[in-house]
């Protein structure tokens, strides 16, 4: 088996599990465990399908970093429950899911899957840094298309895209991005900056949609080239030129918000995923019994019980 690193956009997956798994089975104390059980099933399926030798659960230590908000105040603002001046803002998370997050961390630890987060950064930044530093092929598991900017066939970096559900996973490669959007993965961050994203509170360039953004990138290469052409009045209609120039203040700061950080002080774990030994298995099964995780934990343990590279 060839070495392969799997990077989990953990919050993306446990939100999907929470909304996708009926809240019928409870822990003995009545606590909901659907997100924890669902995440275990997701991990079992991913490991079985894609056979990673190394796995990391990438974590949002700060889902809305203030340094991004300082640049674009509307960034994810619609998901804020409480602004916290000295730390991460409080995100709108359903109470039954919020209560399961400590358990989710316990289950990952029980399976020997390292959890990596960085203060003042999102999981996307952790994923980006680890993917950039990896010397082996990488599968990024996420429902966030912003991470398409990391896809790189030459380096073996692809996205396992979950937006259409775990039964309809999509492998995103260079060709996928080009076919979907008409841009290269290396242009995707500039494309997303111009298009904007209401779900993240990014306004984009008013009046410039996906087709226009893709055409501009095809003609001018990158955002810097587009802006230079707009100032020179070359290579675009007067209407588009006016829209790009009018968005100058936004375009000065948006790339820093949209582009994922690649230089965090973290390293790719050297230890591969391994089958649990007898003591680890007993501990994981005890945790499963305590929280009624049942067959979901067993499937995850079984999926990890295979040879590694």
Short mmCIF file of C-alpha atoms in Angstrom, two decimals:
data_model
loop_
_atom_site.label_atom_id
_atom_site.label_comp_id
_atom_site.label_asym_id
_atom_site.label_seq_id
_atom_site.Cartn_x
_atom_site.Cartn_y
_atom_site.Cartn_z
CA UNK A 1 0.00 0.00 0.00
CA UNK A 2 1.40 3.42 -0.95
CA UNK A 3 1.61 6.08 1.72
CA UNK A 4 -1.22 8.61 1.71
CA UNK A 5 -2.20 11.37 4.14
CA UNK A 6 -5.89 12.01 4.82
CA UNK A 7 -6.77 15.42 6.26
CA UNK A 8 -10.24 15.68 7.80
CA UNK A 9 -12.06 19.01 7.88
CA UNK A 10 -13.47 17.80 11.17
CA UNK A 11 -16.16 20.40 11.83
CA UNK A 12 -17.46 20.06 8.28
CA UNK A 13 -17.83 16.33 8.89
CA UNK A 14 -19.40 16.42 12.33
CA UNK A 15 -21.93 19.05 11.21
CA UNK A 16 -22.79 16.75 8.29
CA UNK A 17 -23.11 13.81 10.67
CA UNK A 18 -25.32 15.79 13.07
CA UNK A 19 -27.78 16.79 10.36
CA UNK A 20 -27.57 13.50 8.47
CA UNK A 21 -27.98 10.97 11.27
CA UNK A 22 -31.40 10.77 13.00
CA UNK A 23 -31.24 11.64 16.69
CA UNK A 24 -32.82 8.39 17.82
CA UNK A 25 -30.06 6.67 19.76
CA UNK A 26 -29.01 8.39 22.98
CA UNK A 27 -26.34 7.91 25.59
CA UNK A 28 -27.56 6.32 28.84
CA UNK A 29 -27.89 9.79 30.40
CA UNK A 30 -30.08 10.96 27.49
CA UNK A 31 -27.37 12.94 25.69
CA UNK A 32 -27.58 13.00 21.90
CA UNK A 33 -24.77 11.06 20.23
CA UNK A 34 -25.83 11.19 16.58
CA UNK A 35 -22.94 13.44 15.50
CA UNK A 36 -20.36 11.29 17.30
CA UNK A 37 -21.79 8.06 15.89
CA UNK A 38 -22.12 9.57 12.43
CA UNK A 39 -18.54 10.83 12.43
CA UNK A 40 -17.28 7.38 13.38
CA UNK A 41 -19.22 5.90 10.47
CA UNK A 42 -17.82 8.57 8.14
CA UNK A 43 -14.27 7.77 9.24
CA UNK A 44 -14.86 4.04 8.78
CA UNK A 45 -16.13 4.61 5.25
CA UNK A 46 -13.32 6.99 4.28
CA UNK A 47 -10.59 4.71 5.59
CA UNK A 48 -12.11 1.71 3.84
CA UNK A 49 -12.58 3.49 0.51
CA UNK A 50 -9.36 5.50 0.26
CA UNK A 51 -6.92 3.54 2.46
CA UNK A 52 -4.92 6.39 3.98
CA UNK A 53 -1.79 5.42 5.88
CA UNK A 54 -1.79 8.67 7.89
CA UNK A 55 -4.87 10.51 9.19
CA UNK A 56 -5.22 13.92 10.88
CA UNK A 57 -8.37 15.49 12.31
CA UNK A 58 -7.87 19.18 11.53
CA UNK A 59 -9.58 21.46 14.02
CA UNK A 60 -11.03 24.98 14.09
CA UNK A 61 -9.25 26.47 17.09
CA UNK A 62 -10.84 29.71 15.86
CA UNK A 63 -13.60 29.38 13.28
CA UNK A 64 -13.66 33.18 12.65
CA UNK A 65 -10.17 34.59 13.26
CA UNK A 66 -10.18 38.27 14.21
CA UNK A 67 -7.39 39.01 11.74
CA UNK A 68 -9.74 37.97 8.93
CA UNK A 69 -12.65 39.91 10.44
CA UNK A 70 -10.47 43.00 10.78
CA UNK A 71 -10.01 42.92 7.00
CA UNK A 72 -13.63 42.07 6.11
CA UNK A 73 -16.00 42.73 9.03
CA UNK A 74 -18.84 40.78 7.36
CA UNK A 75 -16.77 37.57 7.38
CA UNK A 76 -19.06 34.82 8.76
CA UNK A 77 -20.93 37.46 10.75
CA UNK A 78 -24.32 35.79 10.20
CA UNK A 79 -23.14 32.76 12.22
CA UNK A 80 -22.02 34.74 15.28
CA UNK A 81 -23.98 34.32 18.50
CA UNK A 82 -21.61 36.34 20.68
CA UNK A 83 -18.57 38.46 19.84
CA UNK A 84 -15.63 37.77 22.17
CA UNK A 85 -13.01 40.50 22.18
CA UNK A 86 -10.15 38.39 23.56
CA UNK A 87 -10.82 35.08 21.85
CA UNK A 88 -12.84 33.11 19.32
CA UNK A 89 -16.36 34.42 18.78
CA UNK A 90 -19.18 32.08 19.76
CA UNK A 91 -20.57 30.31 16.71
CA UNK A 92 -24.20 29.36 16.24
CA UNK A 93 -24.15 25.63 16.94
CA UNK A 94 -27.23 23.60 17.92
CA UNK A 95 -27.07 22.71 21.62
CA UNK A 96 -27.28 18.93 21.01
CA UNK A 97 -24.24 19.18 18.71
CA UNK A 98 -22.29 21.49 21.02
CA UNK A 99 -22.70 18.95 23.81
CA UNK A 100 -21.14 16.21 21.64
CA UNK A 101 -17.95 18.02 20.67
CA UNK A 102 -15.95 16.88 23.75
CA UNK A 103 -17.09 13.32 23.05
CA UNK A 104 -16.05 13.65 19.41
CA UNK A 105 -12.56 14.62 20.52
CA UNK A 106 -12.49 11.63 22.91
CA UNK A 107 -13.48 9.22 20.13
CA UNK A 108 -10.79 10.55 17.79
CA UNK A 109 -8.19 10.18 20.53
CA UNK A 110 -9.40 6.66 21.30
CA UNK A 111 -8.85 5.73 17.66
CA UNK A 112 -5.34 7.17 17.69
CA UNK A 113 -6.22 9.94 15.22
CA UNK A 114 -4.27 13.11 16.07
CA UNK A 115 -6.25 16.35 16.44
CA UNK A 116 -4.37 19.42 15.19
CA UNK A 117 -5.53 23.00 15.56
CA UNK A 118 -3.71 26.33 15.75
CA UNK A 119 -4.73 29.35 17.81
CA UNK A 120 -6.31 32.16 15.76
CA UNK A 121 -6.64 29.91 12.71
CA UNK A 122 -9.28 27.77 11.04
CA UNK A 123 -9.07 24.11 10.14
CA UNK A 124 -8.66 25.21 6.52
CA UNK A 125 -5.34 26.82 7.44
CA UNK A 126 -4.20 23.67 9.23
CA UNK A 127 -5.20 21.56 6.22
CA UNK A 128 -3.39 23.92 3.86
CA UNK A 129 -0.16 23.88 5.84
CA UNK A 130 -0.11 20.10 6.27
CA UNK A 131 -0.98 19.50 2.61
CA UNK A 132 1.74 21.92 1.50
CA UNK A 133 4.35 20.23 3.69
CA UNK A 134 3.37 16.65 2.96
CA UNK A 135 5.85 14.54 1.04
CA UNK A 136 3.19 11.91 0.25
CA UNK A 137 -0.13 12.18 -1.64
CA UNK A 138 -2.95 13.92 0.22
CA UNK A 139 -6.72 13.45 0.35
CA UNK A 140 -8.53 16.46 1.86
CA UNK A 141 -12.01 15.51 3.07
CA UNK A 142 -14.33 18.52 3.20
CA UNK A 143 -17.60 20.03 2.08
CA UNK A 144 -15.92 23.44 1.68
CA UNK A 145 -15.12 24.34 -1.91
CA UNK A 146 -12.65 27.02 -0.73
CA UNK A 147 -10.16 24.18 -0.35
CA UNK A 148 -10.25 23.55 -4.10
CA UNK A 149 -7.41 26.09 -4.19
CA UNK A 150 -5.14 23.36 -2.78
CA UNK A 151 -5.82 20.75 -5.48
CA UNK A 152 -2.62 19.88 -7.29
CA UNK A 153 -2.31 16.82 -9.52
CA UNK A 154 1.47 17.12 -9.73
CA UNK A 155 1.79 16.84 -5.95
CA UNK A 156 -0.99 14.28 -5.56
CA UNK A 157 -3.28 16.62 -3.60
CA UNK A 158 -6.97 16.09 -4.23
CA UNK A 159 -10.24 16.85 -2.43
CA UNK A 160 -12.79 14.24 -1.40
CA UNK A 161 -15.82 16.51 -1.62
CA UNK A 162 -18.72 15.68 0.66
CA UNK A 163 -21.24 18.38 -0.28
CA UNK A 164 -23.52 15.90 -2.08
CA UNK A 165 -23.47 13.44 0.82
CA UNK A 166 -21.39 10.51 1.95
CA UNK A 167 -23.12 8.22 -0.53
CA UNK A 168 -22.14 10.50 -3.42
CA UNK A 169 -18.55 11.51 -2.72
CA UNK A 170 -16.73 13.39 -5.47
CA UNK A 171 -12.99 13.27 -6.11
CA UNK A 172 -11.83 16.75 -7.12
CA UNK A 173 -8.70 16.98 -9.26
CA UNK A 174 -7.26 19.69 -11.53
CA UNK A 175 -9.59 18.59 -14.33
CA UNK A 176 -12.64 18.74 -12.03
CA UNK A 177 -11.96 22.35 -11.06
CA UNK A 178 -11.38 23.36 -14.67
CA UNK A 179 -14.55 21.60 -15.80
CA UNK A 180 -16.69 23.11 -13.04
CA UNK A 181 -15.39 26.67 -13.00
CA UNK A 182 -13.16 27.25 -16.02
CA UNK A 183 -10.14 28.07 -13.85
CA UNK A 184 -7.10 26.20 -12.59
CA UNK A 185 -6.91 25.30 -8.90
CA UNK A 186 -4.05 27.81 -8.59
CA UNK A 187 -6.52 30.50 -9.76
CA UNK A 188 -9.37 29.36 -7.55
CA UNK A 189 -8.71 31.74 -4.63
CA UNK A 190 -8.74 34.75 -6.99
CA UNK A 191 -11.87 33.36 -8.63
CA UNK A 192 -13.58 32.98 -5.23
CA UNK A 193 -12.49 36.46 -4.19
CA UNK A 194 -14.20 38.00 -7.20
CA UNK A 195 -17.28 35.78 -7.09
CA UNK A 196 -17.79 36.21 -3.37
CA UNK A 197 -19.57 33.77 -1.07
CA UNK A 198 -22.69 34.71 0.85
CA UNK A 199 -22.26 31.72 3.17
CA UNK A 200 -18.97 33.22 4.39
CA UNK A 201 -20.08 36.85 4.27
CA UNK A 202 -17.77 37.70 1.36
CA UNK A 203 -19.41 40.26 -0.92
CA UNK A 204 -17.28 39.70 -4.00
CA UNK A 205 -17.05 42.21 -6.83
CA UNK A 206 -20.53 43.59 -7.41
CA UNK A 207 -21.85 42.51 -10.80
CA UNK A 208 -19.08 39.98 -11.46
CA UNK A 209 -20.30 36.38 -11.37
CA UNK A 210 -18.56 33.09 -11.99
CA UNK A 211 -18.51 33.31 -15.79
CA UNK A 212 -17.06 36.81 -15.86
CA UNK A 213 -14.52 35.99 -13.16
CA UNK A 214 -13.38 32.89 -15.05
CA UNK A 215 -13.11 34.83 -18.33
CA UNK A 216 -11.04 37.55 -16.67
CA UNK A 217 -8.68 35.00 -15.16
CA UNK A 218 -8.33 33.25 -18.51
CA UNK A 219 -7.36 36.54 -20.15
CA UNK A 220 -5.20 38.06 -17.39
CA UNK A 221 -3.88 35.15 -15.34
CA UNK A 222 -4.52 36.33 -11.81
CA UNK A 223 -6.17 39.05 -9.77
CA UNK A 224 -3.14 41.33 -9.98
CA UNK A 225 -3.24 41.08 -13.77
CA UNK A 226 -6.97 41.78 -13.83
CA UNK A 227 -6.61 44.87 -11.66
CA UNK A 228 -3.71 46.17 -13.72
CA UNK A 229 -5.70 45.69 -16.93
CA UNK A 230 -8.69 47.49 -15.41
CA UNK A 231 -6.55 50.48 -14.47
CA UNK A 232 -5.06 50.53 -17.98
CA UNK A 233 -8.50 50.16 -19.55
CA UNK A 234 -7.43 47.10 -21.52
CA UNK A 235 -8.76 43.60 -22.10
CA UNK A 236 -12.28 44.04 -20.71
CA UNK A 237 -15.45 46.00 -21.34
CA UNK A 238 -15.87 49.45 -19.84
CA UNK A 239 -18.61 48.07 -17.59
CA UNK A 240 -16.43 45.32 -16.13
CA UNK A 241 -13.53 47.74 -15.82
CA UNK A 242 -15.70 50.06 -13.73
CA UNK A 243 -16.84 47.19 -11.49
CA UNK A 244 -13.29 46.02 -10.82
CA UNK A 245 -12.06 49.53 -10.04
CA UNK A 246 -15.07 50.22 -7.81
CA UNK A 247 -14.18 47.15 -5.77
CA UNK A 248 -10.59 48.26 -5.16
CA UNK A 249 -10.90 48.56 -1.38
CA UNK A 250 -12.39 45.07 -1.15
CA UNK A 251 -9.80 43.60 -3.52
CA UNK A 252 -6.98 45.10 -1.45
CA UNK A 253 -7.87 42.88 1.52
CA UNK A 254 -10.02 39.99 0.32
CA UNK A 255 -7.22 37.75 -0.99
CA UNK A 256 -5.71 37.56 2.50
CA UNK A 257 -9.09 36.40 3.83
CA UNK A 258 -9.84 33.92 1.05
CA UNK A 259 -6.39 32.38 0.65
CA UNK A 260 -5.66 29.65 3.17
CA UNK A 261 -2.56 30.05 5.31
CA UNK A 262 0.27 27.70 4.39
CA UNK A 263 2.99 28.53 6.91
CA UNK A 264 1.68 27.56 10.34
CA UNK A 265 4.06 26.13 12.92
CA UNK A 266 2.91 22.52 12.64
CA UNK A 267 4.29 19.35 11.11
CA UNK A 268 2.77 16.34 9.42
CA UNK A 269 2.61 13.54 12.04
CA UNK A 270 5.20 10.90 11.24
CA UNK A 271 3.31 8.07 12.93
CA UNK A 272 0.93 6.25 10.59
CA UNK A 273 -2.57 5.19 11.50
CA UNK A 274 -2.43 1.77 13.09
CA UNK A 275 -4.72 -0.98 14.23
CA UNK A 276 -5.50 -0.55 17.91
CA UNK A 277 -3.69 -2.86 20.28
CA UNK A 278 -5.62 -4.85 22.90
CA UNK A 279 -5.47 -2.12 25.54
CA UNK A 280 -6.49 0.60 23.09
CA UNK A 281 -9.33 -1.52 21.77
CA UNK A 282 -10.59 -2.16 25.28
CA UNK A 283 -10.45 1.55 26.08
CA UNK A 284 -12.30 2.47 22.87
CA UNK A 285 -14.94 -0.18 23.54
CA UNK A 286 -15.36 1.10 27.11
CA UNK A 287 -15.90 4.62 25.74
CA UNK A 288 -18.39 3.21 23.22
CA UNK A 289 -20.32 1.41 25.96
CA UNK A 290 -20.36 4.50 28.16
CA UNK A 291 -21.83 6.66 25.40
CA UNK A 292 -23.80 4.06 23.44
CA UNK A 293 -21.66 4.40 20.33
CA UNK A 294 -22.13 0.71 19.60
CA UNK A 295 -21.51 -0.58 16.11
CA UNK A 296 -20.22 2.80 14.89
CA UNK A 297 -17.13 2.50 17.07
CA UNK A 298 -16.72 -1.15 16.05
CA UNK A 299 -16.78 -0.20 12.36
CA UNK A 300 -14.16 2.49 12.88
CA UNK A 301 -11.90 0.11 14.83
CA UNK A 302 -12.29 -2.55 12.13
CA UNK A 303 -11.48 -0.08 9.33
CA UNK A 304 -8.21 0.86 11.02
CA UNK A 305 -7.32 -2.81 11.49
CA UNK A 306 -5.49 -3.22 8.21
CA UNK A 307 -1.91 -3.08 6.98
CA UNK A 308 -0.31 0.33 6.54
CA UNK A 309 2.36 1.38 4.08
#
